Short mmCIF file of C-alpha atoms in Angstrom, two decimals:
data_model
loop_
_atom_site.label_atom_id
_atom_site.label_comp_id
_atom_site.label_asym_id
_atom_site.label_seq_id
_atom_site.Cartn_x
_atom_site.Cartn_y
_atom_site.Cartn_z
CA UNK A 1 64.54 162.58 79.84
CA UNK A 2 62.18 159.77 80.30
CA UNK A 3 63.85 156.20 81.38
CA UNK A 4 62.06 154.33 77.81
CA UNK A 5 60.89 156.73 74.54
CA UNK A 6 59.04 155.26 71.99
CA UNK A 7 57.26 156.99 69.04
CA UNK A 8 53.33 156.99 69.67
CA UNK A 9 53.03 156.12 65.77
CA UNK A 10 50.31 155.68 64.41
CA UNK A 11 52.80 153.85 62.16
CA UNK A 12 50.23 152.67 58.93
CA UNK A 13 51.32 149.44 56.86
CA UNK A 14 49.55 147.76 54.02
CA UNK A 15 49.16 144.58 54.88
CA UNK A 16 52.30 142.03 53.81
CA UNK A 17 54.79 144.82 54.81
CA UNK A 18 57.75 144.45 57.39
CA UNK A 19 56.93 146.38 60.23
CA UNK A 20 60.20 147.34 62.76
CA UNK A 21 58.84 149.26 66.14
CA UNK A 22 61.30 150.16 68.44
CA UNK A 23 62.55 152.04 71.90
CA UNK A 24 65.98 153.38 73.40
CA UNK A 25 66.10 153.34 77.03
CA UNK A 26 68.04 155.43 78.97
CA UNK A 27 69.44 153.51 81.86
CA UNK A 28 72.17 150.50 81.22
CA UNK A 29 70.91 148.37 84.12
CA UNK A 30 67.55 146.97 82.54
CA UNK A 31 68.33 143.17 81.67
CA UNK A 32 64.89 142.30 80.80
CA UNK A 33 63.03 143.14 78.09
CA UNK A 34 59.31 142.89 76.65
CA UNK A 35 57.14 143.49 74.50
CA UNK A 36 53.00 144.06 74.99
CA UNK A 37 50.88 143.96 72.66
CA UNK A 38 47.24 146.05 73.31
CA UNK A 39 44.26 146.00 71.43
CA UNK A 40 41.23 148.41 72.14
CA UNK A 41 39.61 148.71 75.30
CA UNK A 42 42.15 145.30 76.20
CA UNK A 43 44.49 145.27 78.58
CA UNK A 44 48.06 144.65 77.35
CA UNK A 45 49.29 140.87 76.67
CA UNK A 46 52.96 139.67 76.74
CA UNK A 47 53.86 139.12 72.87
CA UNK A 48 57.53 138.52 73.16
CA UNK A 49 60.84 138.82 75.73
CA UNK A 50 64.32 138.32 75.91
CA UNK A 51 66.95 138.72 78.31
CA UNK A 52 70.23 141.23 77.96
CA UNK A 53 71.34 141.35 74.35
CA UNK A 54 70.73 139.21 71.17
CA UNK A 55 67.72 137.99 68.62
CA UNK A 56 64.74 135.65 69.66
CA UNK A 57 62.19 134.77 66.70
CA UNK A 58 58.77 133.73 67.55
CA UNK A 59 56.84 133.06 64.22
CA UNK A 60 56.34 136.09 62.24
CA UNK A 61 57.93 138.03 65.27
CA UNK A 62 61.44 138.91 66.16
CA UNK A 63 63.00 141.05 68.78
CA UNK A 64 66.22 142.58 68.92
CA UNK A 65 68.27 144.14 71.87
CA UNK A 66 71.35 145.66 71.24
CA UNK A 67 72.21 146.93 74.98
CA UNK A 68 75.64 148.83 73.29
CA UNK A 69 73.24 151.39 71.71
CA UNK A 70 70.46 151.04 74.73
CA UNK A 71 68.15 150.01 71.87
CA UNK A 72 65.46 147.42 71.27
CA UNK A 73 63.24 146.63 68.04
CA UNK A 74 60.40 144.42 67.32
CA UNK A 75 59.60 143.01 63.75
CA UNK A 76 57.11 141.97 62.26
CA UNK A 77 57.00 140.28 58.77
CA UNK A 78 54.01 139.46 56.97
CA UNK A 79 52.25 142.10 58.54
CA UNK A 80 48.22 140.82 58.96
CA UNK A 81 45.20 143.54 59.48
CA UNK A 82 45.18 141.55 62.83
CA UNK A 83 48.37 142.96 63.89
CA UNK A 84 46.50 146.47 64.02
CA UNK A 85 47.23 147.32 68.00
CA UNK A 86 49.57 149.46 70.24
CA UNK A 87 52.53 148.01 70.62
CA UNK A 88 54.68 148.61 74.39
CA UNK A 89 57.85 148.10 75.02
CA UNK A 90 58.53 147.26 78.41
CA UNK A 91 61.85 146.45 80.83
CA UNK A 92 63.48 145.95 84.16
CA UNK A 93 66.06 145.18 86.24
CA UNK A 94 67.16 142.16 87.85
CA UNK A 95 65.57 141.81 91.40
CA UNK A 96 62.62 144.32 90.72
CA UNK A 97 59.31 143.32 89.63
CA UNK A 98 58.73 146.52 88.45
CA UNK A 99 58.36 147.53 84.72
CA UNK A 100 58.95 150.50 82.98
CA UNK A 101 56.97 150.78 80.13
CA UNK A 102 57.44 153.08 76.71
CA UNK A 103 53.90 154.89 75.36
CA UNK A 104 53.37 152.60 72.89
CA UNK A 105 53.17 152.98 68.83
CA UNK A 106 49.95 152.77 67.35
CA UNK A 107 50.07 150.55 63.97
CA UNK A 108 47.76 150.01 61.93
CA UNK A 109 47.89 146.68 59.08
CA UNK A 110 45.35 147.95 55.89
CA UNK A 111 44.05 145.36 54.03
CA UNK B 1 49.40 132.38 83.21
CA UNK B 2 47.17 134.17 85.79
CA UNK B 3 44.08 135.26 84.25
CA UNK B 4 42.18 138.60 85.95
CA UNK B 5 38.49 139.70 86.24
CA UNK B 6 38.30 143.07 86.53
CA UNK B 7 35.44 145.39 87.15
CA UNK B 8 33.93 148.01 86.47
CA UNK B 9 35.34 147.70 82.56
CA UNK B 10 34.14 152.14 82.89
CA UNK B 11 32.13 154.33 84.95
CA UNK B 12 31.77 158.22 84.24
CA UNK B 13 32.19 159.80 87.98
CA UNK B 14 30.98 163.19 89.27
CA UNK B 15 34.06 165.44 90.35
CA UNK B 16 34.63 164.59 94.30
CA UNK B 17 33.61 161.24 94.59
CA UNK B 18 35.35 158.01 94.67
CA UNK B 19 35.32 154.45 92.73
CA UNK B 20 36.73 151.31 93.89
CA UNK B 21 38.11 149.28 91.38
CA UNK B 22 38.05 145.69 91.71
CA UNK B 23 40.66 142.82 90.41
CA UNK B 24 39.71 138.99 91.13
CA UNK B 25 42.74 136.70 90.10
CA UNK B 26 41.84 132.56 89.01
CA UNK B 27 45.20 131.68 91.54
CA UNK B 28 47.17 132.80 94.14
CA UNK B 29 49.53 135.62 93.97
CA UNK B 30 52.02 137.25 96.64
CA UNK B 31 51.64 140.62 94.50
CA UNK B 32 49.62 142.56 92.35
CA UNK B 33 50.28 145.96 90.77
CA UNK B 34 47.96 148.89 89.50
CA UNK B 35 48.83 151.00 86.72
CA UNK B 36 47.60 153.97 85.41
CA UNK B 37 47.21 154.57 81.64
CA UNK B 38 46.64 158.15 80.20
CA UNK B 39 46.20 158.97 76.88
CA UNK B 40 49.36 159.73 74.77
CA UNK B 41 51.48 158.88 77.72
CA UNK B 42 53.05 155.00 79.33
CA UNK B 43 51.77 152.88 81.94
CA UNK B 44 52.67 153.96 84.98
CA UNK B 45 53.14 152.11 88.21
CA UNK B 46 50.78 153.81 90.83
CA UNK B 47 51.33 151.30 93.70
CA UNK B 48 52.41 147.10 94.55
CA UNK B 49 49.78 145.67 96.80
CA UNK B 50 50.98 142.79 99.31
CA UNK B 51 48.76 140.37 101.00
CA UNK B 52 48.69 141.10 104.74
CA UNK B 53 50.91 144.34 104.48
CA UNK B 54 50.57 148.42 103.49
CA UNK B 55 50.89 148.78 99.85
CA UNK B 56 54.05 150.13 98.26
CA UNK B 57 53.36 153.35 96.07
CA UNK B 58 55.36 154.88 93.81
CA UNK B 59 56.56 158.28 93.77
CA UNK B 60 53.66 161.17 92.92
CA UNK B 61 50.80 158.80 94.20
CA UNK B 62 49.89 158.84 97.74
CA UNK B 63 47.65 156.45 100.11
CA UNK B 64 44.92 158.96 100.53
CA UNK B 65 44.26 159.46 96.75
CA UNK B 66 44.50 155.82 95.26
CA UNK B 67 43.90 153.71 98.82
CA UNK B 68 44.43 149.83 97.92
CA UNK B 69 42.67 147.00 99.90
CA UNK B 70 44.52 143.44 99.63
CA UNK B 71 42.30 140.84 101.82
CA UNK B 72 43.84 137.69 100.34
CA UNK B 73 45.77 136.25 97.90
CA UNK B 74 43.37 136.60 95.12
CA UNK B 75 41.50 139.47 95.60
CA UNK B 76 42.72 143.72 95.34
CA UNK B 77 40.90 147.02 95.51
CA UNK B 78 42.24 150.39 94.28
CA UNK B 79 40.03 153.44 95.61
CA UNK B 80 40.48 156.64 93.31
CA UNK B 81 38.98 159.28 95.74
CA UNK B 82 37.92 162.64 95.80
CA UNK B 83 38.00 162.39 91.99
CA UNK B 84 38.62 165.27 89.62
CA UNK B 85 38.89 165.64 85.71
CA UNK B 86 42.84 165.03 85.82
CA UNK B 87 42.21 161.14 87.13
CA UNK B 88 40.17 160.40 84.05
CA UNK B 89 42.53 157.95 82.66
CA UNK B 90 42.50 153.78 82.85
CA UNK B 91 43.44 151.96 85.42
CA UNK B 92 44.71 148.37 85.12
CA UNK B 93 45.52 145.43 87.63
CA UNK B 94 48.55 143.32 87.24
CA UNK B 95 49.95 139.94 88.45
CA UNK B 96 53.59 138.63 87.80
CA UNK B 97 53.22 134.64 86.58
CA UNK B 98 56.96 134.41 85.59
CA UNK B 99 60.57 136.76 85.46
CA UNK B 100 58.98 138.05 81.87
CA UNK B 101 55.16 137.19 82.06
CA UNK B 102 53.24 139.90 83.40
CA UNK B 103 49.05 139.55 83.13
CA UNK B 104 46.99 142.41 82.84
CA UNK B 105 43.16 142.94 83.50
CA UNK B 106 41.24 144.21 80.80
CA UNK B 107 41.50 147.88 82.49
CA UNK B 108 38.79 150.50 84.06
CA UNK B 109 38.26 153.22 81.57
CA UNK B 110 37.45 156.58 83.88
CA UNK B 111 35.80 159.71 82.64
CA UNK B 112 35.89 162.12 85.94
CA UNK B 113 32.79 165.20 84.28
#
């Protein structure tokens, strides 16, 4: 069983629609968790994070950790062609610099 | 946050030879970190390179395959040698700026023929 799954997508939208991408983890210990966002040929960039559980809203973004169910989401509302990337999810534990990422889900915002 | 030069952005390598991949970082950091990306599958830590000290690697990567050069603070190598078609993948640098903030270089797309 891998540590983080998340569903490779592609996961198409028209543009407008809520978008929710998401990842279970397997291991309770993670307290920190991100999410990258990766365009073509880009390296990824940090996009949002929080810290154990609860909600943080960033503009049109909002992320979601419920550490009960070992599961995090990211939304997206108002979903712009620009938002057409892979999206990782990404965590780790307190006192370790080093993350463990999910694959990534493709989406992909038509006009 | 950090930002990262790195180079070459993709090569296509003959089978058995090596490329050095190299990450240039506008400040000083104590540690960088190369991942490997393969298609369909997560970024994976490969190894944590120090200033001044061996570099860490992960479990299934080994100093001889992927050997990492760290001369100073702002400045890291990674070496993929002896190359075959199974190391075509990318390869990106990383730099920790805060607990969450994690900078990436733009990657090194591989094609091993």
């Amino acid at each position: 069983q891998k540590e983080v799954e998340q569903d490779p997508g592609p996961l198409s939208v028209p543009e407008g629609a809520i978008v929710s991408l998401n990842c279970t983890y397997s291991n309770s210990a993670f307290q920190y968790f991100m999410w990258y966002r990766q365009y073509s040929r880009k390296g990824p960039e940090l996009l949002m994070y929080t810290y154990s559980s609860g909600n943080k809203e960033d503009g049109r973004f909002t992320a979601q950790v419920d550490k009960s169910s070992k599961y995090i989401s990211l939304f997206i509302r108002d979903s712009q062609p620009s938002d057409s990337a892979t999206y990782l999810c990404a965590m780790r534990f307190t006192g370790f610099q080093k993350l463990v990422f999910g694959t990534g889900t493709r989406l992909l915002v038509s006009p | 946050s950090a930002v990262i030069s790195q180079k070459p952005s993709r090569d296509i390598c003959q089978r058995g030879t090596s490329l050095t991949i190299q990450c240039q970082v506008d400040s000083q950091v104590t540690m960088m970190f190369w991942y490997r990306q393969q298609p369909g599958q997560s970024l994976t830590l490969i190894a944590t390179a120090n200033q001044g000290s061996e570099a860490t690697y992960e479990s299934g990567f080994v100093i001889d395959k992927f050997p990492i050069s760290r001369p100073n603070l702002t400045f890291s190598t990674l070496t993929v040698s002896n190359m075959s078609p199974e190391d075509s993948s990318i390869y990106l640098c990383s730099v920790e700026w805060s607990t969450y903030g994690y900078t990436f270089g733009s990657g090194t797309r591989l094609t091993v023929v």
